[in-house]
XYZ file of C-alpha atoms in Angstrom:
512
model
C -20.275 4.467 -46.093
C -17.753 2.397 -47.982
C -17.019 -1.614 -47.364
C -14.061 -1.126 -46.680
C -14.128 1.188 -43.339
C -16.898 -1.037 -42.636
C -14.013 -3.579 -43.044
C -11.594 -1.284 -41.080
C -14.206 -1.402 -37.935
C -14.511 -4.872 -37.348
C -10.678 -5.220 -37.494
C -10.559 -2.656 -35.013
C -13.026 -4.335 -32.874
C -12.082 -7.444 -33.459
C -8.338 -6.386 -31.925
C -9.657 -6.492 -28.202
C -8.990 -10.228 -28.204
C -5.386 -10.063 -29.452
C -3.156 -10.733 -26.317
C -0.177 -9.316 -24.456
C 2.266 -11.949 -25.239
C 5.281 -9.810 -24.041
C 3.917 -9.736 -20.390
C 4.846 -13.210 -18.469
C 1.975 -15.159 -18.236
C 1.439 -16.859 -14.302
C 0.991 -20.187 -14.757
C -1.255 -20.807 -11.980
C -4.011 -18.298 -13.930
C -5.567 -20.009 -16.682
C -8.848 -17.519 -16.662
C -11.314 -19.480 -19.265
C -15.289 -18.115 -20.148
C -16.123 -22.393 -20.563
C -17.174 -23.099 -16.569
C -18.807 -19.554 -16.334
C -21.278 -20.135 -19.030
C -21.844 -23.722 -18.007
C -25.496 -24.233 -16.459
C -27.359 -26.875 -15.431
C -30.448 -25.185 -16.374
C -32.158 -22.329 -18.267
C -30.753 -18.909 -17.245
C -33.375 -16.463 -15.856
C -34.857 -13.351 -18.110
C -32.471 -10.778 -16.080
C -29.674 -12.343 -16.877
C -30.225 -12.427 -20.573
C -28.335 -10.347 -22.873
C -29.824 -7.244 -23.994
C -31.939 -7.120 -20.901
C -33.223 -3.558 -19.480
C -34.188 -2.655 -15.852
C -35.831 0.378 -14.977
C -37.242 1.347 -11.655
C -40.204 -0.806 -11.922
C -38.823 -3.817 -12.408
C -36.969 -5.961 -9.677
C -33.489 -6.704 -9.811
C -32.308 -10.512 -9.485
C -36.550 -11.122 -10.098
C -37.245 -10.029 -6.466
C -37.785 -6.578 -4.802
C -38.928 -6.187 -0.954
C -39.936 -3.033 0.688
C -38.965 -1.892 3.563
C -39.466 0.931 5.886
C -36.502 3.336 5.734
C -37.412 6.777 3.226
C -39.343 4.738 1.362
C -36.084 2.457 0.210
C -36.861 -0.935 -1.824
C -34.390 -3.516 -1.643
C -33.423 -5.985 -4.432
C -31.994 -9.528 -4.816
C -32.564 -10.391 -1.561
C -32.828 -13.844 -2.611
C -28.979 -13.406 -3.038
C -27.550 -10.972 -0.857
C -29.504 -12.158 2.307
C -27.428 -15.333 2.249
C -24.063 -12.941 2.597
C -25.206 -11.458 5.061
C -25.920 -13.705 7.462
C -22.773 -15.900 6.897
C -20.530 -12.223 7.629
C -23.472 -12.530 10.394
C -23.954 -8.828 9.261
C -27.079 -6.750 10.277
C -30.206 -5.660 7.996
C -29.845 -3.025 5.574
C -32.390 -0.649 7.989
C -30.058 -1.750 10.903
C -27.215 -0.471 9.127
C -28.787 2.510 8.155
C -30.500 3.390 11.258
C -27.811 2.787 13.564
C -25.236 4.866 11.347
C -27.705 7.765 10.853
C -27.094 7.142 6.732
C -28.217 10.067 4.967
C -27.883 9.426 1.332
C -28.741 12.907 0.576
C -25.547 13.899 2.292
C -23.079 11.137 -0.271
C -20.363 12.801 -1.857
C -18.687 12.049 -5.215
C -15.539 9.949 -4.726
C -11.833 10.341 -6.275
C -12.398 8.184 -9.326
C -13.426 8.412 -12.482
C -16.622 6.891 -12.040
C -18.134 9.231 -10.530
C -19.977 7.702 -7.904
C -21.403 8.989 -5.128
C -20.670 7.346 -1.897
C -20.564 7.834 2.153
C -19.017 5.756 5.087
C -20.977 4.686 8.289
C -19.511 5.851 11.599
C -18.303 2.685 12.460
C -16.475 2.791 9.638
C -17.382 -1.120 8.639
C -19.613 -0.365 5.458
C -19.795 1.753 2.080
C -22.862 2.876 0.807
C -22.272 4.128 -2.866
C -24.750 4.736 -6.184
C -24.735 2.220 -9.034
C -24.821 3.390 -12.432
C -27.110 1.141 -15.051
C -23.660 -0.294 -16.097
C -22.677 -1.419 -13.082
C -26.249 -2.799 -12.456
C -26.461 -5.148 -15.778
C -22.722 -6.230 -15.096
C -24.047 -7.392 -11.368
C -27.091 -9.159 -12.437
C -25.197 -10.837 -14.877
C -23.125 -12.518 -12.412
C -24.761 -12.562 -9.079
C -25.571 -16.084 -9.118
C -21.791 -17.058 -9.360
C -20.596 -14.426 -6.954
C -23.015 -15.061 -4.300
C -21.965 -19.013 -4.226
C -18.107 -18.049 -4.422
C -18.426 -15.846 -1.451
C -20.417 -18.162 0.820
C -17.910 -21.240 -0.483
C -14.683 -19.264 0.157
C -16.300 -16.859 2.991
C -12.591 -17.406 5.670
C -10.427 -16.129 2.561
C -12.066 -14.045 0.023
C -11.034 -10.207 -0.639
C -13.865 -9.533 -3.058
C -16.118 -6.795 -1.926
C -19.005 -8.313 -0.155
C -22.069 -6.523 -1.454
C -24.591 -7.000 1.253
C -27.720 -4.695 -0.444
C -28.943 -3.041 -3.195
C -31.255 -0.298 -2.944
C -33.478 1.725 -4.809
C -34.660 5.030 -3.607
C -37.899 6.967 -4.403
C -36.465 8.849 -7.269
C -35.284 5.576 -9.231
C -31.690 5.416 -8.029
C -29.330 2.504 -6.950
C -27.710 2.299 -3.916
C -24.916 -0.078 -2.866
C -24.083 -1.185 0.690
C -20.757 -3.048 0.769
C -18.048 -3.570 3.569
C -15.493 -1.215 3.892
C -11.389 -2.885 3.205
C -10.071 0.127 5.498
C -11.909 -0.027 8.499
C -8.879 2.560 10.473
C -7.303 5.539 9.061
C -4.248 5.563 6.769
C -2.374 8.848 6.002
C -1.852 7.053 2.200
C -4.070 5.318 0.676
C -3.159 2.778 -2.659
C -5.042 1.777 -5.483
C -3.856 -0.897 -7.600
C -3.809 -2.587 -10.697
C -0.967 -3.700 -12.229
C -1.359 -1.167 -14.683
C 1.725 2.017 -15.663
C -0.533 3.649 -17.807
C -1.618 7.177 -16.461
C -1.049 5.205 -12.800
C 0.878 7.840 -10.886
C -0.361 10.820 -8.340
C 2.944 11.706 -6.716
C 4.424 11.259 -3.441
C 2.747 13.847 -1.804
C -1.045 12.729 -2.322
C -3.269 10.697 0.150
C -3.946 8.846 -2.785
C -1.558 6.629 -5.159
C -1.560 4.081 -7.414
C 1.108 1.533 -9.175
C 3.815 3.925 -9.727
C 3.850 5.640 -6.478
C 4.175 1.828 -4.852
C 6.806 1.329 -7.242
C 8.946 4.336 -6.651
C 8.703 4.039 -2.941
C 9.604 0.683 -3.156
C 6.262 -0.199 -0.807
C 5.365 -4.186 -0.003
C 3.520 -5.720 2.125
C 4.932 -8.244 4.740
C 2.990 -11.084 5.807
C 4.193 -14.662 6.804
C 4.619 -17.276 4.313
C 2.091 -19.229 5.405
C -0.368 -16.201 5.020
C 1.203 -14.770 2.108
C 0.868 -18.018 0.419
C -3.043 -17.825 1.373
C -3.771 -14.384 -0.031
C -2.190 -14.958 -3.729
C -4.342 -18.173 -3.704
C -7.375 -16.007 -2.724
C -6.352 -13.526 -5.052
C -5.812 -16.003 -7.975
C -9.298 -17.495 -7.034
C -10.940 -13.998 -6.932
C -9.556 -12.766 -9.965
C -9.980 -16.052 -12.017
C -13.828 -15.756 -11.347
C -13.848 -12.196 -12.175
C -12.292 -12.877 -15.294
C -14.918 -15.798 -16.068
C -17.297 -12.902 -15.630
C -15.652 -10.854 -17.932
C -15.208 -7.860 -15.697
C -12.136 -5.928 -15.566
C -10.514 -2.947 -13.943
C -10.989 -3.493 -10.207
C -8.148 -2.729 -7.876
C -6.793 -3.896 -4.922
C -7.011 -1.133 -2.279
C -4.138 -0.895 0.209
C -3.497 0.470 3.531
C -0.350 -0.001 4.830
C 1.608 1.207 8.231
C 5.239 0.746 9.400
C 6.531 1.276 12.517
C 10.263 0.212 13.556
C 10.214 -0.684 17.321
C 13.275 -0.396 20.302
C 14.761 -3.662 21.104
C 13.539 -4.419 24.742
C 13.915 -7.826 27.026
C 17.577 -8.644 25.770
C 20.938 -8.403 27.096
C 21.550 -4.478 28.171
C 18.378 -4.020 26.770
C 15.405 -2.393 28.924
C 12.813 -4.500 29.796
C 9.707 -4.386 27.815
C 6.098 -2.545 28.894
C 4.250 -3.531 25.666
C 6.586 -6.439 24.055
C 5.939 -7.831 20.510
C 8.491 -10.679 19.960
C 9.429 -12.324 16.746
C 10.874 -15.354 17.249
C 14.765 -15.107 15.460
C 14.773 -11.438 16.158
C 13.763 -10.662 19.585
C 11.398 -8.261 21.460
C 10.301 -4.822 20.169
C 8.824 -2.478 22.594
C 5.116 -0.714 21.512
C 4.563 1.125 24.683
C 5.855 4.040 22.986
C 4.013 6.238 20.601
C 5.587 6.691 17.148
C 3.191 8.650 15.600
C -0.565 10.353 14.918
C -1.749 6.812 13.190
C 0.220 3.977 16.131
C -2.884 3.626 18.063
C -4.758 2.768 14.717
C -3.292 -1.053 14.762
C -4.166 -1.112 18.522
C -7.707 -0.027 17.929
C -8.433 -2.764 15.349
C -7.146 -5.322 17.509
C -7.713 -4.511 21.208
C -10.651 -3.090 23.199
C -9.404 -1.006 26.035
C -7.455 -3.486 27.642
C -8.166 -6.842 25.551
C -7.835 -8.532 22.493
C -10.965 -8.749 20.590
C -12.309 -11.304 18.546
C -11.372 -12.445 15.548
C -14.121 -11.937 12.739
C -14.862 -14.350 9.982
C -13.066 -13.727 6.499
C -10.519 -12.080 5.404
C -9.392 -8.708 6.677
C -6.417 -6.377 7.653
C -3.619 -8.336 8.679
C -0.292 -7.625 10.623
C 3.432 -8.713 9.931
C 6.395 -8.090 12.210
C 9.787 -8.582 10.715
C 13.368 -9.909 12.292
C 14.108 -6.432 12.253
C 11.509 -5.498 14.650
C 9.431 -3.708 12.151
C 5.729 -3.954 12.227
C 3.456 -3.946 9.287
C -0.216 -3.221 9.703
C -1.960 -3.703 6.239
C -5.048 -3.815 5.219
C -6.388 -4.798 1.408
C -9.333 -5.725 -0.741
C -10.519 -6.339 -3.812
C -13.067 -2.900 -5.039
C -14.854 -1.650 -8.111
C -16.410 -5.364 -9.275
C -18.695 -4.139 -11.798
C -16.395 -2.778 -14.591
C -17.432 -5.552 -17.763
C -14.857 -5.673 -20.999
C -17.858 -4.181 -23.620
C -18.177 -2.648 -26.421
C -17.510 0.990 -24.505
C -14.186 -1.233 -22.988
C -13.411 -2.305 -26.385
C -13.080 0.587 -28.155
C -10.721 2.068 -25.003
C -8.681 -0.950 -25.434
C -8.304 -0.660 -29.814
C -7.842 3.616 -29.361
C -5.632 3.405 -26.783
C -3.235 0.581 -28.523
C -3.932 -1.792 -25.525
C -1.974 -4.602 -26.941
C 0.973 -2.683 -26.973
C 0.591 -0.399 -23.580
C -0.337 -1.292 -20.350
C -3.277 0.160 -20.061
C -6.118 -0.415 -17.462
C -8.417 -1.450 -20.325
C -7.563 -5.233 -21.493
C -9.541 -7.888 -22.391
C -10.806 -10.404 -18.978
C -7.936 -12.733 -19.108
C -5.027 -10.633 -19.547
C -6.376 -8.269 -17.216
C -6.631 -11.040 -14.418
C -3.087 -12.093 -15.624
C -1.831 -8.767 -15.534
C -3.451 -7.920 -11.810
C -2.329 -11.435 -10.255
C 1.322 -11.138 -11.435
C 1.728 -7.582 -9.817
C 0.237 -8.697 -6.566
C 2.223 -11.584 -6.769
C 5.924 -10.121 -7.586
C 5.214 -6.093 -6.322
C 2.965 -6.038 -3.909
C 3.743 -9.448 -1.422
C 7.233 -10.023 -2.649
C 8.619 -13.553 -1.358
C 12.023 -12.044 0.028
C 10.318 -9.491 2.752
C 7.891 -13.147 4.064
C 10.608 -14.697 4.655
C 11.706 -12.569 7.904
C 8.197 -12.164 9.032
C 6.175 -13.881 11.599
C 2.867 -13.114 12.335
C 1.830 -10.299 14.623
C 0.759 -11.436 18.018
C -0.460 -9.118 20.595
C -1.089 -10.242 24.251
C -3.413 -8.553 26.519
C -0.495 -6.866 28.136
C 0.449 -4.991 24.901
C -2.730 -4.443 24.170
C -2.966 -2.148 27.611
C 0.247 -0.478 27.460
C 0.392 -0.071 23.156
C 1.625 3.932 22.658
C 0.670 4.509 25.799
C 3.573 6.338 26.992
C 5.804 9.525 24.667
C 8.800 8.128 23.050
C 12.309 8.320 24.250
C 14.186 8.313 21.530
C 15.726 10.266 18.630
C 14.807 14.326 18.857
C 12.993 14.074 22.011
C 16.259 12.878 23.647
C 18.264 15.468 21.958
C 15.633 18.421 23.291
C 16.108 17.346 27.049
C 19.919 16.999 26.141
C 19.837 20.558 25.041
C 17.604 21.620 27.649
C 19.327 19.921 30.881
C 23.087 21.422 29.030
C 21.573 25.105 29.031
C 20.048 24.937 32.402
C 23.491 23.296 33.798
C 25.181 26.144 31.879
C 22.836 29.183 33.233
C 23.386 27.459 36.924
C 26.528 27.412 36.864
C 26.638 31.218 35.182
C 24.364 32.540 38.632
C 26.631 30.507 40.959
C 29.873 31.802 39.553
C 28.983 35.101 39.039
C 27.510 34.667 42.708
C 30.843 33.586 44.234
C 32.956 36.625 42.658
C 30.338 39.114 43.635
C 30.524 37.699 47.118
C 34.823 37.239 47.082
C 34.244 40.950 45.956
C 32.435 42.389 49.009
C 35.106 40.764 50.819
C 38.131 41.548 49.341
C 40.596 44.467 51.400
C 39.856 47.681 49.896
C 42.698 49.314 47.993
C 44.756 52.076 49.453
C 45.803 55.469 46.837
C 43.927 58.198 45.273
C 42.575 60.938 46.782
C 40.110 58.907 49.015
C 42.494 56.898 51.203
C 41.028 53.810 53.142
C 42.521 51.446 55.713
C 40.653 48.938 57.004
C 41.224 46.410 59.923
C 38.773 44.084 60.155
C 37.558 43.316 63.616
C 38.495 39.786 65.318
C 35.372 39.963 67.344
C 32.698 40.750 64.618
C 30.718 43.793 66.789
C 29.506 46.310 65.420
C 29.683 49.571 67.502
C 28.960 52.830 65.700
C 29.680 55.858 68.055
C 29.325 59.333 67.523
C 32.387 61.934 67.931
C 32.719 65.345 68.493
C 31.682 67.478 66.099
C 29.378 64.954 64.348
C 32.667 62.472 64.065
C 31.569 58.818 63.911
C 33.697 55.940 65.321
C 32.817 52.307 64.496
C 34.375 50.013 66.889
C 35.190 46.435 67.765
C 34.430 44.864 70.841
C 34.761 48.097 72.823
C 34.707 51.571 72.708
C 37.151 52.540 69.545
C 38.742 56.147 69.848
C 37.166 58.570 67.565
C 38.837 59.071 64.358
C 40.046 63.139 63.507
C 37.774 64.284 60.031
C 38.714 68.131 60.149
C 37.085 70.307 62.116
C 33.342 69.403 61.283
C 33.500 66.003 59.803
C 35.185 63.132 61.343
C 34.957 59.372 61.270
C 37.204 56.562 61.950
C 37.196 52.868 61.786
C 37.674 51.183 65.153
C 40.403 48.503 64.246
C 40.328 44.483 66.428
C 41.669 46.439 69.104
C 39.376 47.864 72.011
C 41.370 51.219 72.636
C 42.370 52.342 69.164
C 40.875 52.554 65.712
C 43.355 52.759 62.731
C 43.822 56.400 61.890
C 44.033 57.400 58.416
C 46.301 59.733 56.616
C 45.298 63.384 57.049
C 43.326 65.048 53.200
C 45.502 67.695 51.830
C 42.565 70.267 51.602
C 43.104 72.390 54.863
C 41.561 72.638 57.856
C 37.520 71.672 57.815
C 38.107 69.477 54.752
C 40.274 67.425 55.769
C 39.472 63.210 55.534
C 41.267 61.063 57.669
C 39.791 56.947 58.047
């Protein structure tokens, strides 16, 4: 092997540090390694570098049994402290009450790999750990665990509250869940272009989709103001840590309301009221996922209570659009190493904006999307906060919507039943004129007809089989030839009309 490619290969490696100085840099992120690696005291053996776990030897210096399939739990020491300032339950709580079967984890949609399962409640994520993300953890638990408990009302890290290990040596991770209702679309992103795309069509997108469909979320300034300074906060200690690409997971839903309560306006069953832009009304349904945002923030018929730390959030424009969004910061445990490195050099990562960038730039990178992209300053601006009463929270979707095609079907349906009424009642009245009408007189049958004044009806019989039909009285038998005969008794009592006399001789003669 010659000096020179062994030249070549530290150049190479040595690239990873070499900036992005064409991206803007956000002058509120200054990410620096200095107040990581600052310690008052001697740093314990697992968080040495070059340090090895294997099964029989406890994570964070501390393992605890427990009885659950034979699970062990590690740094307790840490995690315990999480959980009982999200006031959460034990780790065989959450598994027994959720009926967890890790047997039955499924491998997710990125490219880690992992296997991972929801509980029915749909509040935590139990997913495996591979020995990477395990030495990147141990390596910064100490810091995390103290960040989380200091900024536990605003945080959107993932709160990791257990790590198991099962009988067969593997790690287990129980975390809380960012999307705790169902989206149709769900986002995942970075900041990054590189290979970021799925298409329109897919449940799940990245930065390009949100870019092409022009997607942001809309909270208040107040709030927006609050989540960048969580995010910068989040993402500045990540960076210390030197971990890199983690997302922020989005669900988002938008729902334009009916103006309600104004003037000419109906009044409102379900009203949610911004204050420049008047009342919307939610007591109609406007789609499969409209009851979601009601679920996460009513119980049948009253608001619930409000949970410590961050979590989904709800806008409602001057336009009378509501924004139900929920977000959080996943996939922690991603350090910039060698394996990192080497993505970053092949991949011309100083050049591209690839997911693979050294700590800082990444947490530069991530921060200035969020910041410009994702909560955009010009849609806060119209928003106000979304407040729900306990009278919205009863009547929220829970009556079909008037408007656009389902007014158009009963338009369509009330026109063709109008037109097939009015079809019977005409045809009806000319059937009916019809049977009324004076017969005409000609041809070879003639008629005359006088209708009676008195309306009897007084069929007698003639000679011969002759009929008369008279009015009133006794008509006088009409002449039909010498067998047949009939006549029509006319309004007078003593004489029906007599008709003309047939042509055909004698015995086949008609005569009305």
């Amino acid at each position: 092997m010659s000096g020179s490619f062994v030249v070549f290969t530290w150049i190479c490696i040595g690239a990873g540090a070499i900036r992005n100085d064409d991206e803007k840099p956000t002058p509120h992120l200054r990410p620096s390694n200095a107040l990581f690696d600052q310690s008052g005291s001697p740093k314990p053996a697992w968080l040495e570098e070059g340090w090895n776990f294997s099964s029989s030897t406890p994570i964070c210096g501390h393992v605890t049994n427990f009885e659950f399939e034979g699970l062990k739990l590690h740094c307790e020491n840490y995690l315990k402290k999480i959980r009982d300032v999200f006031e959460v339950p034990t780790p065989q709580e959450i598994l027994e009450t959720n009926h967890i079967d890790l047997s039955a984890a499924e491998e997710g949609t990125g490219r880690s790999g992992a296997k991972m399962l929801f509980s029915k409640d749909k509040k935590f994520i139990i997913k495996t750990m591979s020995a990477r993300d395990l030495g990147a953890f141990i390596k910064v638990v100490e810091k995390y665990t103290a960040h989380l408990v200091s900024h536990a009302s605003e945080s959107a890290m993932m709160r990791y509250y257990a790590i198991l290990e099962d009988e067969g040596g593997g790690f287990w991770l129980i975390a809380n869940n960012w999307l705790p209702v169902k989206f149709p679309v769900v986002w995942d992103l970075k900041g990054s272009m590189v290979g970021r795309k799925n298409g329109d069509t897919e449940s799940d997108q990245k930065d390009q989709d949100w870019l092409n469909q022009n997607k942001a979320l809309a909270l208040p300034p107040d709030q927006r103001a609050v989540a960048l300074q969580t995010l910068e906060s989040d993402s500045l200690l990540l960076s210390r840590a030197n971990l890199i690409d983690y997302s922020l997971i989005v669900g988002l839903l938008v729902y334009q309301l009916d103006a309600c309560n104004g003037p000419n306006q109906p009044s409102c069953i379900a009203p949610v009221c911004h204050p420049d832009g008047g009342c919307g009304e939610a007591a109609y349904t406007l789609g499969d996922y409209f009851t979601e945002v009601k679920d996460f923030y009513c119980t049948e018929s009253s608001l619930k209570e409000r949970q410590l730390g961050h979590t989904c959030m709800g806008g409602f424009t001057s336009s009378l659009k509501v924004y139900f969004q929920c977000f959080g910061i996943i996939d922690l445990l991603k350090p910039f190493d060698v394996k990192s490195r080497a993505e970053y050099t092949v991949k011309a990562g100083w050049g591209r904006k690839i997911s693979a960038q050294p700590a800082d730039s990444y947490a530069e990178r991530f921060f200035q999307f969020m910041y410009e992209k994702v909560f955009p300053e010009t849609l806060s601006r119209s928003t106000a906060p979304l407040v729900l009463s306990h009278e919205t929270c009863r009547n929220w979707g829970s009556k079909v919507h008037s408007e656009g095609p389902n007014v158009l079907m009963i338009t369509l349906v009330a026109l063709g039943v109008g037109l097939l009424g009015g079809g019977a009642f005409a045809w009806w009245y000319f059937r009916s004129r019809k049977a009324s009408s004076p017969p005409t007189v000609g041809g070879d049958s003639l008629h005359a007809y006088q209708p009676d004044t008195y309306h009897a009806y007084n069929p007698q019989v003639g000679p011969n089989g002759a009929w008369a039909y008279g009015s009133g009285a006794t008509a006088v038998p009409g002449t039909y030839g010498a067998d047949y005969g009939s006549a029509y008794g006319g309004a007078y009592p003593t004489q029906g009309m007599q008709g003309m006399q047939g042509a055909a001789g004698s015995g086949a003669t008609g005569g009305y």
